Amino acid sequence: MSEFVAAGGNAQDWTPRYSIAPTQVVPIVRERANPQTGEFQRTVDAAVWNFHPAFMKDSKRPNFNTRIETVATNGLWKGAFASSRALFPMRGYFEWTGTAGKKQPHFLHSADGVLLAAAGIYTARKVDDEWEVSASIITRPARDASGEIHDRMPVFLEHDVWDKYLWPDRLDDAGKQDMIQLLTVESDRVAGTITSYDVDRKVNNTRTADPTDPTLIEPI
C-alpha cells in the first residue's frame, strides 16, 4: 500500500500469499472518485481474478488474462480498458515447462527484487445483492528471460507511468491506441529486468499447497 501510495485499511488485514490461482481473490490497485467527496482516490481492493462483466453469461472458462493485441477492440474488454484500468501488485509469477504430470514450475521476478505492477482491467457486477469486483491481467508476447519459459508474459509497468495508466478518464479510440503504445514501450523496459529460478513442484497442486507458505517461492 505504501509503495502505491494507496488507501486500503490495515495492512495486517492482508494475508501474504505465495501462490494465487485464477478465480481466487487478488489485490488490485485502482483510482476512482470517492462517493462522498467526488475526489479521485487510489485504493487497494479485493477482486476475483476472473473478469466477468454484468453483460456476460456465466462461463466455465475463467477470463483471467487479456491479450494486449485485442484489449482495445474486443467487446469483452474494450469498455473496461477505456475507463476501468488497474494494477496487479506482485513479487513475481509462476510459469511451467515440461510434460503433463512432470511439469517444472519457475518463479519469474525482478532481478532487483522490486515490487512488480502488472497492467490490468476490472469490472463490477451484482452477485446476490452484493457488488463483486473482478479483474484480468493484460499479457503481451514474452521476451528475454520470460520468453525462454513461455510465449506470453504480463504487461509490467514502471513506477513513473502508474499515474497515467490508473487515471480513470475515459479513453476514446485514439486514446486507447496511445495507451497501447505506452504499455508496449514501458513493458519492454521491465521485461529486460525479469529473471527466473526453479521452485518446488508442490506449487503445482493448488488443492494441497498452502498459499501462505513462503517456501513456495524459494529456489531449489
PDB file of C-alpha atoms in Angstrom:
ATOM      1  CA  MET A   1       0.000   0.000   0.000  1.00  0.00           C
ATOM      2  CA  SER A   2       2.800   2.408   0.815  1.00  0.00           C
ATOM      3  CA  GLU A   3       4.528   1.512  -2.453  1.00  0.00           C
ATOM      4  CA  PHE A   4       1.437   2.539  -4.412  1.00  0.00           C
ATOM      5  CA  VAL A   5       0.503   5.394  -2.029  1.00  0.00           C
ATOM      6  CA  ALA A   6      -2.952   3.849  -1.743  1.00  0.00           C
ATOM      7  CA  ALA A   7      -5.594   3.511   0.935  1.00  0.00           C
ATOM      8  CA  GLY A   8      -6.854   0.062   1.817  1.00  0.00           C
ATOM      9  CA  GLY A   9      -7.301  -0.355   5.546  1.00  0.00           C
ATOM     10  CA  ASN A  10      -4.821  -2.029   7.848  1.00  0.00           C
ATOM     11  CA  ALA A  11      -2.022  -3.811   6.002  1.00  0.00           C
ATOM     12  CA  GLN A  12      -2.209  -6.527   8.666  1.00  0.00           C
ATOM     13  CA  ASP A  13      -5.641  -7.474   7.293  1.00  0.00           C
ATOM     14  CA  TRP A  14      -3.986  -8.686   4.082  1.00  0.00           C
ATOM     15  CA  THR A  15      -2.529 -12.167   4.472  1.00  0.00           C
ATOM     16  CA  PRO A  16       0.643 -12.719   2.414  1.00  0.00           C
ATOM     17  CA  ARG A  17       0.095 -15.415  -0.207  1.00  0.00           C
ATOM     18  CA  TYR A  18       2.784 -17.028  -2.312  1.00  0.00           C
ATOM     19  CA  SER A  19       0.559 -18.831  -4.811  1.00  0.00           C
ATOM     20  CA  ILE A  20      -2.651 -17.419  -6.283  1.00  0.00           C
ATOM     21  CA  ALA A  21      -4.657 -19.234  -8.936  1.00  0.00           C
ATOM     22  CA  PRO A  22      -7.251 -17.890 -11.379  1.00  0.00           C
ATOM     23  CA  THR A  23     -10.770 -17.432  -9.874  1.00  0.00           C
ATOM     24  CA  GLN A  24      -9.250 -16.661  -6.454  1.00  0.00           C
ATOM     25  CA  VAL A  25      -9.279 -13.230  -4.800  1.00  0.00           C
ATOM     26  CA  VAL A  26      -6.338 -10.924  -5.526  1.00  0.00           C
ATOM     27  CA  PRO A  27      -5.453  -7.352  -4.533  1.00  0.00           C
ATOM     28  CA  ILE A  28      -5.720  -4.724  -7.254  1.00  0.00           C
ATOM     29  CA  VAL A  29      -4.805  -1.041  -7.227  1.00  0.00           C
ATOM     30  CA  ARG A  30      -7.300   1.329  -8.833  1.00  0.00           C
ATOM     31  CA  GLU A  31      -8.188   5.004  -8.862  1.00  0.00           C
ATOM     32  CA  ARG A  32     -11.771   6.264  -8.786  1.00  0.00           C
ATOM     33  CA  ALA A  33     -13.958   9.024  -7.412  1.00  0.00           C
ATOM     34  CA  ASN A  34     -14.729   8.953  -3.698  1.00  0.00           C
ATOM     35  CA  PRO A  35     -18.567   8.816  -3.461  1.00  0.00           C
ATOM     36  CA  GLN A  36     -18.580  11.247  -0.520  1.00  0.00           C
ATOM     37  CA  THR A  37     -16.118  13.873  -1.752  1.00  0.00           C
ATOM     38  CA  GLY A  38     -16.031  13.299  -5.513  1.00  0.00           C
ATOM     39  CA  GLU A  39     -12.228  13.459  -5.395  1.00  0.00           C
ATOM     40  CA  PHE A  40     -10.168  10.738  -7.024  1.00  0.00           C
ATOM     41  CA  GLN A  41      -8.685   8.274  -4.553  1.00  0.00           C
ATOM     42  CA  ARG A  42      -6.236   5.430  -5.064  1.00  0.00           C
ATOM     43  CA  THR A  43      -7.123   2.251  -3.204  1.00  0.00           C
ATOM     44  CA  VAL A  44      -6.060  -1.355  -2.811  1.00  0.00           C
ATOM     45  CA  ASP A  45      -9.151  -3.523  -3.233  1.00  0.00           C
ATOM     46  CA  ALA A  46     -10.026  -7.206  -3.373  1.00  0.00           C
ATOM     47  CA  ALA A  47     -11.065  -8.578  -6.769  1.00  0.00           C
ATOM     48  CA  VAL A  48     -11.841 -12.004  -8.188  1.00  0.00           C
ATOM     49  CA  TRP A  49      -9.166 -12.955 -10.714  1.00  0.00           C
ATOM     50  CA  ASN A  50     -11.746 -13.819 -13.371  1.00  0.00           C
ATOM     51  CA  PHE A  51     -13.062 -10.896 -15.439  1.00  0.00           C
ATOM     52  CA  HIS A  52     -16.860 -11.167 -15.521  1.00  0.00           C
ATOM     53  CA  PRO A  53     -18.832  -8.090 -16.614  1.00  0.00           C
ATOM     54  CA  ALA A  54     -22.548  -7.921 -15.898  1.00  0.00           C
ATOM     55  CA  PHE A  55     -23.495  -8.459 -19.554  1.00  0.00           C
ATOM     56  CA  MET A  56     -21.602 -11.754 -19.850  1.00  0.00           C
ATOM     57  CA  LYS A  57     -23.373 -15.036 -19.176  1.00  0.00           C
ATOM     58  CA  ASP A  58     -21.829 -17.452 -16.708  1.00  0.00           C
ATOM     59  CA  SER A  59     -18.956 -19.402 -18.231  1.00  0.00           C
ATOM     60  CA  LYS A  60     -16.994 -22.402 -17.017  1.00  0.00           C
ATOM     61  CA  ARG A  61     -13.885 -20.947 -18.622  1.00  0.00           C
ATOM     62  CA  PRO A  62     -12.360 -18.165 -16.492  1.00  0.00           C
ATOM     63  CA  ASN A  63     -11.187 -14.966 -18.183  1.00  0.00           C
ATOM     64  CA  PHE A  64      -8.082 -14.072 -16.209  1.00  0.00           C
ATOM     65  CA  ASN A  65      -5.726 -12.923 -18.990  1.00  0.00           C
ATOM     66  CA  THR A  66      -6.382 -10.309 -21.683  1.00  0.00           C
ATOM     67  CA  ARG A  67      -4.171 -10.001 -24.753  1.00  0.00           C
ATOM     68  CA  ILE A  68      -2.720  -6.562 -25.411  1.00  0.00           C
ATOM     69  CA  GLU A  69      -3.428  -7.175 -29.099  1.00  0.00           C
ATOM     70  CA  THR A  70      -7.226  -7.136 -28.519  1.00  0.00           C
ATOM     71  CA  VAL A  71      -7.817  -5.300 -25.225  1.00  0.00           C
ATOM     72  CA  ALA A  72      -8.771  -2.066 -27.025  1.00  0.00           C
ATOM     73  CA  THR A  73     -11.061  -3.653 -29.612  1.00  0.00           C
ATOM     74  CA  ASN A  74     -12.635  -6.846 -28.263  1.00  0.00           C
ATOM     75  CA  GLY A  75     -16.176  -6.285 -26.977  1.00  0.00           C
ATOM     76  CA  LEU A  76     -15.471  -8.130 -23.730  1.00  0.00           C
ATOM     77  CA  TRP A  77     -12.529  -5.948 -22.744  1.00  0.00           C
ATOM     78  CA  LYS A  78     -12.670  -2.582 -24.511  1.00  0.00           C
ATOM     79  CA  GLY A  79     -15.121  -0.848 -22.159  1.00  0.00           C
ATOM     80  CA  ALA A  80     -13.036  -1.627 -19.098  1.00  0.00           C
ATOM     81  CA  PHE A  81      -9.805  -0.689 -20.867  1.00  0.00           C
ATOM     82  CA  ALA A  82     -11.341   2.691 -21.693  1.00  0.00           C
ATOM     83  CA  SER A  83     -12.105   3.647 -18.091  1.00  0.00           C
ATOM     84  CA  SER A  84     -11.536   0.865 -15.535  1.00  0.00           C
ATOM     85  CA  ARG A  85      -7.825   0.173 -15.504  1.00  0.00           C
ATOM     86  CA  ALA A  86      -5.986  -1.361 -12.562  1.00  0.00           C
ATOM     87  CA  LEU A  87      -2.595  -2.629 -11.450  1.00  0.00           C
ATOM     88  CA  PHE A  88      -1.852  -6.051 -10.001  1.00  0.00           C
ATOM     89  CA  PRO A  89       0.966  -5.765  -7.432  1.00  0.00           C
ATOM     90  CA  MET A  90       3.138  -8.872  -7.136  1.00  0.00           C
ATOM     91  CA  ARG A  91       6.597 -10.124  -6.274  1.00  0.00           C
ATOM     92  CA  GLY A  92       6.531 -12.403  -9.285  1.00  0.00           C
ATOM     93  CA  TYR A  93       4.589 -15.102 -11.087  1.00  0.00           C
ATOM     94  CA  PHE A  94       4.835 -18.787 -11.994  1.00  0.00           C
ATOM     95  CA  GLU A  95       5.219 -20.466 -15.375  1.00  0.00           C
ATOM     96  CA  TRP A  96       5.789 -24.128 -16.182  1.00  0.00           C
ATOM     97  CA  THR A  97       7.826 -26.214 -18.603  1.00  0.00           C
ATOM     98  CA  GLY A  98       7.781 -29.947 -19.287  1.00  0.00           C
ATOM     99  CA  THR A  99       5.108 -32.556 -19.923  1.00  0.00           C
ATOM    100  CA  ALA A 100       1.872 -33.221 -18.066  1.00  0.00           C
ATOM    101  CA  GLY A 101       2.489 -34.837 -14.701  1.00  0.00           C
ATOM    102  CA  LYS A 102       6.143 -33.784 -14.712  1.00  0.00           C
ATOM    103  CA  LYS A 103       5.866 -30.030 -15.164  1.00  0.00           C
ATOM    104  CA  GLN A 104       8.597 -27.940 -13.571  1.00  0.00           C
ATOM    105  CA  PRO A 105       7.429 -24.600 -12.096  1.00  0.00           C
ATOM    106  CA  HIS A 106       9.578 -21.495 -12.458  1.00  0.00           C
ATOM    107  CA  PHE A 107       9.268 -18.297 -10.430  1.00  0.00           C
ATOM    108  CA  LEU A 108       9.763 -15.182 -12.570  1.00  0.00           C
ATOM    109  CA  HIS A 109      10.540 -11.973 -10.728  1.00  0.00           C
ATOM    110  CA  SER A 110      12.542  -8.769 -10.825  1.00  0.00           C
ATOM    111  CA  ALA A 111      16.275  -9.365 -10.687  1.00  0.00           C
ATOM    112  CA  ASP A 112      16.459  -6.336  -8.366  1.00  0.00           C
ATOM    113  CA  GLY A 113      13.807  -7.729  -6.028  1.00  0.00           C
ATOM    114  CA  VAL A 114      11.470  -4.759  -6.551  1.00  0.00           C
ATOM    115  CA  LEU A 115       7.698  -4.979  -6.467  1.00  0.00           C
ATOM    116  CA  LEU A 116       6.187  -5.596  -9.903  1.00  0.00           C
ATOM    117  CA  ALA A 117       2.995  -3.956 -11.162  1.00  0.00           C
ATOM    118  CA  ALA A 118       1.090  -5.692 -13.950  1.00  0.00           C
ATOM    119  CA  ALA A 119      -1.402  -3.700 -16.010  1.00  0.00           C
ATOM    120  CA  GLY A 120      -4.958  -4.972 -15.856  1.00  0.00           C
ATOM    121  CA  ILE A 121      -8.620  -4.103 -16.185  1.00  0.00           C
ATOM    122  CA  TYR A 122     -11.548  -4.562 -13.829  1.00  0.00           C
ATOM    123  CA  THR A 123     -15.336  -4.581 -13.795  1.00  0.00           C
ATOM    124  CA  ALA A 124     -18.121  -4.936 -11.223  1.00  0.00           C
ATOM    125  CA  ARG A 125     -21.488  -6.698 -11.126  1.00  0.00           C
ATOM    126  CA  LYS A 126     -24.156  -7.544  -8.571  1.00  0.00           C
ATOM    127  CA  VAL A 127     -23.943 -11.070  -7.142  1.00  0.00           C
ATOM    128  CA  ASP A 128     -26.592 -11.915  -4.516  1.00  0.00           C
ATOM    129  CA  ASP A 129     -27.217  -8.201  -3.882  1.00  0.00           C
ATOM    130  CA  GLU A 130     -23.502  -7.573  -3.286  1.00  0.00           C
ATOM    131  CA  TRP A 131     -21.068  -5.865  -5.648  1.00  0.00           C
ATOM    132  CA  GLU A 132     -18.338  -8.202  -6.894  1.00  0.00           C
ATOM    133  CA  VAL A 133     -15.237  -6.707  -8.476  1.00  0.00           C
ATOM    134  CA  SER A 134     -13.428  -8.950 -10.953  1.00  0.00           C
ATOM    135  CA  ALA A 135     -10.274  -8.332 -12.942  1.00  0.00           C
ATOM    136  CA  SER A 136      -7.899  -9.602 -15.605  1.00  0.00           C
ATOM    137  CA  ILE A 137      -4.169  -9.147 -16.270  1.00  0.00           C
ATOM    138  CA  ILE A 138      -3.086  -7.804 -19.650  1.00  0.00           C
ATOM    139  CA  THR A 139      -0.482 -10.015 -21.345  1.00  0.00           C
ATOM    140  CA  ARG A 140       1.963  -9.500 -24.209  1.00  0.00           C
ATOM    141  CA  PRO A 141       4.416 -11.637 -26.218  1.00  0.00           C
ATOM    142  CA  ALA A 142       7.143 -12.736 -23.829  1.00  0.00           C
ATOM    143  CA  ARG A 143      10.776 -11.736 -24.295  1.00  0.00           C
ATOM    144  CA  ASP A 144      14.133 -12.028 -22.549  1.00  0.00           C
ATOM    145  CA  ALA A 145      14.106 -14.454 -19.584  1.00  0.00           C
ATOM    146  CA  SER A 146      10.312 -14.744 -19.643  1.00  0.00           C
ATOM    147  CA  GLY A 147      10.403 -15.691 -23.316  1.00  0.00           C
ATOM    148  CA  GLU A 148      12.725 -18.603 -22.594  1.00  0.00           C
ATOM    149  CA  ILE A 149       9.992 -20.213 -20.485  1.00  0.00           C
ATOM    150  CA  HIS A 150       6.662 -19.164 -22.004  1.00  0.00           C
ATOM    151  CA  ASP A 151       5.311 -17.365 -25.070  1.00  0.00           C
ATOM    152  CA  ARG A 152       3.297 -14.806 -23.057  1.00  0.00           C
ATOM    153  CA  MET A 153       4.027 -12.611 -20.044  1.00  0.00           C
ATOM    154  CA  PRO A 154       2.218  -9.916 -18.038  1.00  0.00           C
ATOM    155  CA  VAL A 155       2.489  -6.291 -19.155  1.00  0.00           C
ATOM    156  CA  PHE A 156       4.572  -4.829 -16.326  1.00  0.00           C
ATOM    157  CA  LEU A 157       4.803  -1.066 -15.823  1.00  0.00           C
ATOM    158  CA  GLU A 158       7.451   1.050 -14.133  1.00  0.00           C
ATOM    159  CA  HIS A 159       6.532   3.429 -11.333  1.00  0.00           C
ATOM    160  CA  ASP A 160       6.685   6.584 -13.450  1.00  0.00           C
ATOM    161  CA  VAL A 161       3.701   5.559 -15.601  1.00  0.00           C
ATOM    162  CA  TRP A 162       1.400   4.220 -12.868  1.00  0.00           C
ATOM    163  CA  ASP A 163      -0.389   7.568 -12.534  1.00  0.00           C
ATOM    164  CA  LYS A 164      -1.097   7.833 -16.237  1.00  0.00           C
ATOM    165  CA  TYR A 165      -2.332   4.268 -16.506  1.00  0.00           C
ATOM    166  CA  LEU A 166      -4.622   4.446 -13.465  1.00  0.00           C
ATOM    167  CA  TRP A 167      -6.159   7.853 -14.217  1.00  0.00           C
ATOM    168  CA  PRO A 168      -9.856   6.983 -14.746  1.00  0.00           C
ATOM    169  CA  ASP A 169     -10.723   9.454 -17.515  1.00  0.00           C
ATOM    170  CA  ARG A 170     -12.464   7.548 -20.311  1.00  0.00           C
ATOM    171  CA  LEU A 171     -10.237   6.970 -23.361  1.00  0.00           C
ATOM    172  CA  ASP A 172     -11.518   7.473 -26.880  1.00  0.00           C
ATOM    173  CA  ASP A 173     -10.282   5.263 -29.724  1.00  0.00           C
ATOM    174  CA  ALA A 174      -7.180   7.401 -30.263  1.00  0.00           C
ATOM    175  CA  GLY A 175      -6.504   7.425 -26.534  1.00  0.00           C
ATOM    176  CA  LYS A 176      -6.726   3.640 -26.408  1.00  0.00           C
ATOM    177  CA  GLN A 177      -4.123   3.307 -29.147  1.00  0.00           C
ATOM    178  CA  ASP A 178      -1.853   5.772 -27.364  1.00  0.00           C
ATOM    179  CA  MET A 179      -2.223   3.717 -24.187  1.00  0.00           C
ATOM    180  CA  ILE A 180      -1.379   0.501 -26.060  1.00  0.00           C
ATOM    181  CA  GLN A 181       1.787   2.169 -27.335  1.00  0.00           C
ATOM    182  CA  LEU A 182       2.669   3.270 -23.801  1.00  0.00           C
ATOM    183  CA  LEU A 183       2.139  -0.245 -22.448  1.00  0.00           C
ATOM    184  CA  THR A 184       4.278  -1.766 -25.179  1.00  0.00           C
ATOM    185  CA  VAL A 185       7.220   0.595 -24.735  1.00  0.00           C
ATOM    186  CA  GLU A 186       7.181   0.611 -20.939  1.00  0.00           C
ATOM    187  CA  SER A 187       6.745  -3.153 -20.575  1.00  0.00           C
ATOM    188  CA  ASP A 188       9.723  -3.671 -22.893  1.00  0.00           C
ATOM    189  CA  ARG A 189      11.853  -1.940 -20.272  1.00  0.00           C
ATOM    190  CA  VAL A 190      10.623  -4.087 -17.402  1.00  0.00           C
ATOM    191  CA  ALA A 191      10.881  -7.321 -19.414  1.00  0.00           C
ATOM    192  CA  GLY A 192      14.636  -6.913 -19.537  1.00  0.00           C
ATOM    193  CA  THR A 193      14.827  -6.889 -15.724  1.00  0.00           C
ATOM    194  CA  ILE A 194      12.990 -10.193 -15.206  1.00  0.00           C
ATOM    195  CA  THR A 195      14.859 -13.305 -14.153  1.00  0.00           C
ATOM    196  CA  SER A 196      13.754 -16.773 -13.013  1.00  0.00           C
ATOM    197  CA  TYR A 197      14.655 -19.818 -10.975  1.00  0.00           C
ATOM    198  CA  ASP A 198      13.089 -23.255 -10.411  1.00  0.00           C
ATOM    199  CA  VAL A 199      10.837 -23.806  -7.401  1.00  0.00           C
ATOM    200  CA  ASP A 200       9.451 -26.899  -5.695  1.00  0.00           C
ATOM    201  CA  ARG A 201       6.831 -28.828  -7.660  1.00  0.00           C
ATOM    202  CA  LYS A 202       4.462 -28.714  -4.681  1.00  0.00           C
ATOM    203  CA  VAL A 203       3.205 -25.406  -6.079  1.00  0.00           C
ATOM    204  CA  ASN A 204       1.683 -27.394  -8.965  1.00  0.00           C
ATOM    205  CA  ASN A 205      -1.227 -28.587  -6.812  1.00  0.00           C
ATOM    206  CA  THR A 206      -3.371 -25.665  -5.669  1.00  0.00           C
ATOM    207  CA  ARG A 207      -5.568 -28.024  -3.630  1.00  0.00           C
ATOM    208  CA  THR A 208      -2.767 -29.193  -1.350  1.00  0.00           C
ATOM    209  CA  ALA A 209      -0.186 -26.385  -1.429  1.00  0.00           C
ATOM    210  CA  ASP A 210      -0.534 -23.921   1.441  1.00  0.00           C
ATOM    211  CA  PRO A 211      -0.730 -20.482  -0.241  1.00  0.00           C
ATOM    212  CA  THR A 212       0.687 -18.821   2.875  1.00  0.00           C
ATOM    213  CA  ASP A 213       3.865 -20.951   2.754  1.00  0.00           C
ATOM    214  CA  PRO A 214       6.801 -18.686   1.746  1.00  0.00           C
ATOM    215  CA  THR A 215       8.858 -21.701   0.651  1.00  0.00           C
ATOM    216  CA  LEU A 216       6.668 -21.872  -2.464  1.00  0.00           C
ATOM    217  CA  ILE A 217       8.813 -19.124  -3.997  1.00  0.00           C
ATOM    218  CA  GLU A 218      12.170 -20.278  -2.652  1.00  0.00           C
ATOM    219  CA  PRO A 219      14.683 -21.532  -5.261  1.00  0.00           C
ATOM    220  CA  ILE A 220      15.611 -25.189  -5.389  1.00  0.00           C
TER     221      ILE A 220
END
